[in-house]
Amino acid sequence: MTLTYIFSGFAVGTLVGLTGVGGGSLMTPLLTILFGVSPSVAVGTDLAFASITKATGTFTHRLRGTVEWRVVRLLCYGALPAALVATLGLKYIGSLNKEIGQIIRYSIAISVMLTVIALLFKSKMLDWLNRHPEKQLHGRQLDIATIAAGLLLGTLVTISSIGAGAIGATLLVMLYPRMSAAHIAGTDIAYAVPLTAIAAFGHWWLGSIDWALLGALLLGSMPGITLGSMAARAVPEKFLRGILATTLTLVATKLIL
């Protein structure tokens, strides 16, 4: 089974390297559906996995100067308290094992479908915003909206481990349409590091992290991400995102049914 986990980490890592998204969206449902890992352990383990991999990505983006730290702070103002509250909520209702497992399972499915929407319609939403500059937020309204986005992402990520990637990037594009793609990616990864770390610590407190599983996934994912990143330019992005969106839709359907 350890080899299977390593191979799964490699497969998901390759997709992340190719598309830039899909880590939590694929890893958590994969552990839940294919390997029978309980939803809470799948979420906790994936959050620990994300906190390690995203910390590496943030270091790289910091060296390149592609992190908007003011936006990171605003997102964290909403996301970090939301992660703490969501963790306490899971602790409070944690004794209802079957019910909380089902809630987490549905939360994963909803987050997966939000990721699909983000994948398919991000460019169209951005085009609409560029054609209607009067709809763009500025000043205090933009700050409040950014904090609110962090609040939503913090809750989603803590409960389902999904949302910090594609959903977070899409919200940043909608709120900051003039921000470059590199800065969107760097900012999205940077705010997710403290968020996933706090959420992972909360799940460690809840006892829902499988450390052996985490080690196997990391062992497979690191070479997978490297290989996927190297091959990314050779494969059409639209084709990859279409495949990923179709896969995620099937995964969400399986989680609900």
Tab-separated table of C-alpha atoms in Angstrom:
chain	number	residue	atom	x	y	z
A	1	MET	CA	0.000	0.000	0.000
A	2	THR	CA	2.918	2.363	0.668
A	3	LEU	CA	4.035	2.019	-2.962
A	4	THR	CA	0.481	2.801	-4.073
A	5	TYR	CA	0.494	5.975	-1.981
A	6	ILE	CA	3.873	6.983	-3.437
A	7	PHE	CA	2.569	6.431	-6.969
A	8	SER	CA	-0.589	8.432	-6.160
A	9	GLY	CA	1.546	11.283	-4.836
A	10	PHE	CA	3.595	11.142	-8.035
A	11	ALA	CA	0.464	11.217	-10.251
A	12	VAL	CA	-1.108	14.150	-8.398
A	13	GLY	CA	2.234	15.983	-8.254
A	14	THR	CA	2.618	15.596	-12.024
A	15	LEU	CA	-0.852	17.094	-12.608
A	16	VAL	CA	-0.069	19.977	-10.267
A	17	GLY	CA	3.155	20.626	-12.162
A	18	LEU	CA	1.344	20.508	-15.512
A	19	THR	CA	-1.681	22.647	-14.616
A	20	GLY	CA	-0.750	24.591	-11.494
A	21	VAL	CA	-3.873	23.364	-9.690
A	22	GLY	CA	-5.403	20.132	-8.505
A	23	GLY	CA	-3.362	19.217	-5.415
A	24	GLY	CA	-6.040	19.252	-2.733
A	25	SER	CA	-8.843	18.903	-5.264
A	26	LEU	CA	-7.474	15.525	-6.365
A	27	MET	CA	-5.546	14.265	-3.354
A	28	THR	CA	-8.314	14.400	-0.750
A	29	PRO	CA	-11.017	12.751	-2.940
A	30	LEU	CA	-8.440	10.192	-4.106
A	31	LEU	CA	-7.653	9.162	-0.543
A	32	THR	CA	-11.336	9.069	0.377
A	33	ILE	CA	-12.763	7.249	-2.644
A	34	LEU	CA	-9.985	4.909	-3.795
A	35	PHE	CA	-8.193	4.097	-0.561
A	36	GLY	CA	-11.035	4.303	1.947
A	37	VAL	CA	-9.256	6.828	4.168
A	38	SER	CA	-11.751	8.541	6.471
A	39	PRO	CA	-12.683	12.056	5.274
A	40	SER	CA	-11.248	13.745	8.381
A	41	VAL	CA	-7.877	11.933	8.094
A	42	ALA	CA	-7.745	12.603	4.346
A	43	VAL	CA	-8.317	16.323	4.941
A	44	GLY	CA	-5.822	16.569	7.816
A	45	THR	CA	-3.089	14.678	5.969
A	46	ASP	CA	-3.587	16.701	2.790
A	47	LEU	CA	-3.378	19.968	4.749
A	48	ALA	CA	-0.028	18.912	6.239
A	49	PHE	CA	1.067	17.910	2.729
A	50	ALA	CA	0.007	21.308	1.334
A	51	SER	CA	1.702	23.322	4.081
A	52	ILE	CA	5.068	21.695	3.256
A	53	THR	CA	4.837	21.913	-0.533
A	54	LYS	CA	3.472	25.473	-0.560
A	55	ALA	CA	6.232	26.687	1.779
A	56	THR	CA	8.759	25.605	-0.860
A	57	GLY	CA	6.798	27.415	-3.567
A	58	THR	CA	6.594	30.605	-1.491
A	59	PHE	CA	10.370	30.674	-1.047
A	60	THR	CA	10.804	30.537	-4.815
A	61	HIS	CA	8.235	33.295	-5.460
A	62	ARG	CA	9.786	35.478	-2.765
A	63	LEU	CA	13.158	35.245	-4.466
A	64	ARG	CA	11.502	36.255	-7.757
A	65	GLY	CA	9.657	39.161	-6.104
A	66	THR	CA	6.240	37.888	-7.226
A	67	VAL	CA	4.364	38.103	-3.912
A	68	GLU	CA	2.017	40.994	-3.074
A	69	TRP	CA	2.519	40.959	0.698
A	70	ARG	CA	-0.183	43.531	1.465
A	71	VAL	CA	-2.775	41.321	-0.247
A	72	VAL	CA	-1.373	38.297	1.620
A	73	ARG	CA	-1.925	40.123	4.936
A	74	LEU	CA	-5.518	41.041	4.038
A	75	LEU	CA	-6.309	37.455	3.050
A	76	CYS	CA	-4.772	36.188	6.290
A	77	TYR	CA	-6.874	38.628	8.343
A	78	GLY	CA	-9.912	36.652	7.184
A	79	ALA	CA	-8.463	33.179	6.589
A	80	LEU	CA	-6.549	32.533	9.802
A	81	PRO	CA	-9.379	33.322	12.269
A	82	ALA	CA	-11.741	31.328	10.036
A	83	ALA	CA	-9.369	28.339	10.211
A	84	LEU	CA	-9.290	28.517	14.000
A	85	VAL	CA	-13.073	28.784	14.284
A	86	ALA	CA	-13.603	25.936	11.800
A	87	THR	CA	-11.162	23.746	13.758
A	88	LEU	CA	-12.998	24.439	17.019
A	89	GLY	CA	-16.264	23.644	15.233
A	90	LEU	CA	-14.893	20.295	14.075
A	91	LYS	CA	-13.708	19.605	17.640
A	92	TYR	CA	-17.114	20.490	19.064
A	93	ILE	CA	-19.053	18.122	16.799
A	94	GLY	CA	-16.258	15.586	16.408
A	95	SER	CA	-17.970	13.036	18.625
A	96	LEU	CA	-20.603	12.564	15.923
A	97	ASN	CA	-18.210	10.486	13.816
A	98	LYS	CA	-20.610	9.344	11.098
A	99	GLU	CA	-22.329	12.708	10.768
A	100	ILE	CA	-19.139	14.785	10.728
A	101	GLY	CA	-17.644	12.416	8.165
A	102	GLN	CA	-20.634	12.958	5.901
A	103	ILE	CA	-20.461	16.738	6.362
A	104	ILE	CA	-16.779	16.735	5.421
A	105	ARG	CA	-17.505	14.486	2.438
A	106	TYR	CA	-20.151	16.913	1.104
A	107	SER	CA	-17.832	19.868	1.824
A	108	ILE	CA	-15.138	18.192	-0.279
A	109	ALA	CA	-17.633	17.668	-3.129
A	110	ILE	CA	-18.767	21.315	-3.030
A	111	SER	CA	-15.162	22.560	-2.971
A	112	VAL	CA	-14.277	20.304	-5.913
A	113	MET	CA	-17.161	21.713	-7.976
A	114	LEU	CA	-16.118	25.280	-7.105
A	115	THR	CA	-12.657	24.360	-8.397
A	116	VAL	CA	-14.215	23.120	-11.655
A	117	ILE	CA	-16.087	26.413	-12.063
A	118	ALA	CA	-12.859	28.316	-11.388
A	119	LEU	CA	-11.000	26.254	-13.994
A	120	LEU	CA	-13.615	26.636	-16.714
A	121	PHE	CA	-14.772	30.219	-16.311
A	122	LYS	CA	-11.849	32.198	-14.848
A	123	SER	CA	-10.780	33.691	-18.191
A	124	LYS	CA	-14.367	34.596	-19.144
A	125	MET	CA	-14.949	36.312	-15.789
A	126	LEU	CA	-11.694	38.227	-16.207
A	127	ASP	CA	-12.659	39.326	-19.731
A	128	TRP	CA	-16.013	40.576	-18.398
A	129	LEU	CA	-14.283	42.594	-15.678
A	130	ASN	CA	-11.881	44.134	-18.168
A	131	ARG	CA	-14.838	45.211	-20.332
A	132	HIS	CA	-16.619	46.697	-17.291
A	133	PRO	CA	-13.970	48.556	-15.266
A	134	GLU	CA	-16.733	50.352	-13.332
A	135	LYS	CA	-17.518	47.001	-11.639
A	136	GLN	CA	-14.013	46.691	-10.190
A	137	LEU	CA	-13.557	47.392	-6.485
A	138	HIS	CA	-11.117	49.974	-5.118
A	139	GLY	CA	-9.846	51.280	-1.806
A	140	ARG	CA	-11.661	50.251	1.367
A	141	GLN	CA	-14.231	48.178	-0.520
A	142	LEU	CA	-11.447	46.139	-2.115
A	143	ASP	CA	-9.767	45.589	1.264
A	144	ILE	CA	-13.016	44.391	2.844
A	145	ALA	CA	-13.743	42.091	-0.092
A	146	THR	CA	-10.227	40.620	0.162
A	147	ILE	CA	-10.683	39.894	3.877
A	148	ALA	CA	-14.084	38.332	3.122
A	149	ALA	CA	-12.468	36.146	0.450
A	150	GLY	CA	-9.911	35.022	3.033
A	151	LEU	CA	-12.729	34.202	5.439
A	152	LEU	CA	-14.425	31.993	2.845
A	153	LEU	CA	-11.177	30.298	1.830
A	154	GLY	CA	-10.100	29.698	5.421
A	155	THR	CA	-13.358	27.913	6.182
A	156	LEU	CA	-13.334	25.840	2.989
A	157	VAL	CA	-9.695	24.829	3.317
A	158	THR	CA	-9.957	23.799	6.978
A	159	ILE	CA	-13.052	21.664	6.440
A	160	SER	CA	-12.232	20.150	3.042
A	161	SER	CA	-8.505	20.948	2.434
A	162	ILE	CA	-9.620	22.300	-0.975
A	163	GLY	CA	-9.822	25.915	-2.124
A	164	ALA	CA	-6.426	27.480	-1.538
A	165	GLY	CA	-5.305	26.823	-5.135
A	166	ALA	CA	-7.702	27.299	-8.037
A	167	ILE	CA	-10.493	28.957	-6.042
A	168	GLY	CA	-8.071	31.300	-4.277
A	169	ALA	CA	-6.373	32.252	-7.538
A	170	THR	CA	-9.722	32.891	-9.235
A	171	LEU	CA	-10.879	35.164	-6.410
A	172	LEU	CA	-7.608	37.099	-6.647
A	173	VAL	CA	-8.065	37.501	-10.404
A	174	MET	CA	-11.599	38.837	-9.842
A	175	LEU	CA	-10.511	41.234	-7.102
A	176	TYR	CA	-7.199	42.312	-8.705
A	177	PRO	CA	-7.652	41.964	-12.489
A	178	ARG	CA	-4.568	44.103	-13.174
A	179	MET	CA	-2.266	41.878	-11.129
A	180	SER	CA	0.075	39.795	-13.311
A	181	ALA	CA	-0.315	36.016	-13.521
A	182	ALA	CA	3.022	35.491	-11.754
A	183	HIS	CA	1.990	37.746	-8.856
A	184	ILE	CA	-1.413	36.024	-8.641
A	185	ALA	CA	0.334	32.655	-8.337
A	186	GLY	CA	2.909	33.908	-5.837
A	187	THR	CA	0.346	35.683	-3.655
A	188	ASP	CA	-2.030	32.703	-3.758
A	189	ILE	CA	0.714	30.337	-2.613
A	190	ALA	CA	2.093	32.707	0.038
A	191	TYR	CA	-1.162	33.289	1.945
A	192	ALA	CA	-1.908	29.548	1.798
A	193	VAL	CA	1.244	28.675	3.783
A	194	PRO	CA	0.103	30.043	7.189
A	195	LEU	CA	-3.484	29.001	6.424
A	196	THR	CA	-2.659	25.355	5.674
A	197	ALA	CA	-0.123	25.286	8.539
A	198	ILE	CA	-2.702	26.462	11.084
A	199	ALA	CA	-5.367	24.175	9.643
A	200	ALA	CA	-2.918	21.244	9.664
A	201	PHE	CA	-1.962	22.006	13.276
A	202	GLY	CA	-5.665	22.023	14.136
A	203	HIS	CA	-6.140	18.623	12.509
A	204	TRP	CA	-3.061	17.327	14.367
A	205	TRP	CA	-4.777	18.505	17.565
A	206	LEU	CA	-7.885	16.626	16.440
A	207	GLY	CA	-5.775	13.516	15.752
A	208	SER	CA	-6.608	13.395	12.038
A	209	ILE	CA	-3.167	13.271	10.383
A	210	ASP	CA	-1.624	9.999	9.178
A	211	TRP	CA	2.115	10.729	9.262
A	212	ALA	CA	3.183	7.557	7.442
A	213	LEU	CA	0.718	8.353	4.651
A	214	LEU	CA	1.987	11.934	4.533
A	215	GLY	CA	5.589	10.741	4.104
A	216	ALA	CA	4.651	8.395	1.248
A	217	LEU	CA	2.699	11.130	-0.576
A	218	LEU	CA	5.572	13.600	-0.255
A	219	LEU	CA	8.045	11.011	-1.501
A	220	GLY	CA	6.028	10.570	-4.691
A	221	SER	CA	4.861	14.127	-5.257
A	222	MET	CA	8.205	15.931	-5.278
A	223	PRO	CA	9.577	14.236	-8.432
A	224	GLY	CA	6.071	14.368	-9.934
A	225	ILE	CA	5.816	18.148	-9.552
A	226	THR	CA	9.295	18.552	-11.056
A	227	LEU	CA	8.481	16.327	-14.033
A	228	GLY	CA	5.105	17.985	-14.620
A	229	SER	CA	6.616	21.463	-14.498
A	230	MET	CA	9.234	20.477	-17.072
A	231	ALA	CA	6.590	19.026	-19.421
A	232	ALA	CA	4.038	21.813	-18.966
A	233	ARG	CA	5.040	23.774	-22.067
A	234	ALA	CA	4.712	20.730	-24.336
A	235	VAL	CA	1.031	20.067	-23.530
A	236	PRO	CA	-1.794	22.525	-24.468
A	237	GLU	CA	-3.151	24.209	-21.327
A	238	LYS	CA	-6.785	24.107	-22.491
A	239	PHE	CA	-6.555	20.361	-23.051
A	240	LEU	CA	-5.077	19.783	-19.590
A	241	ARG	CA	-7.626	21.965	-17.845
A	242	GLY	CA	-10.454	20.220	-19.713
A	243	ILE	CA	-9.192	16.810	-18.585
A	244	LEU	CA	-8.775	18.053	-15.022
A	245	ALA	CA	-12.254	19.656	-14.949
A	246	THR	CA	-13.858	16.440	-16.263
A	247	THR	CA	-12.000	14.315	-13.706
A	248	LEU	CA	-12.979	16.618	-10.838
A	249	THR	CA	-16.629	16.611	-11.906
A	250	LEU	CA	-16.675	12.799	-11.839
A	251	VAL	CA	-14.968	12.854	-8.443
A	252	ALA	CA	-17.536	15.291	-6.982
A	253	THR	CA	-20.404	13.153	-8.351
A	254	LYS	CA	-18.901	10.046	-6.760
A	255	LEU	CA	-18.537	11.805	-3.419
A	256	ILE	CA	-22.193	12.868	-3.360
A	257	LEU	CA	-23.779	9.631	-4.628
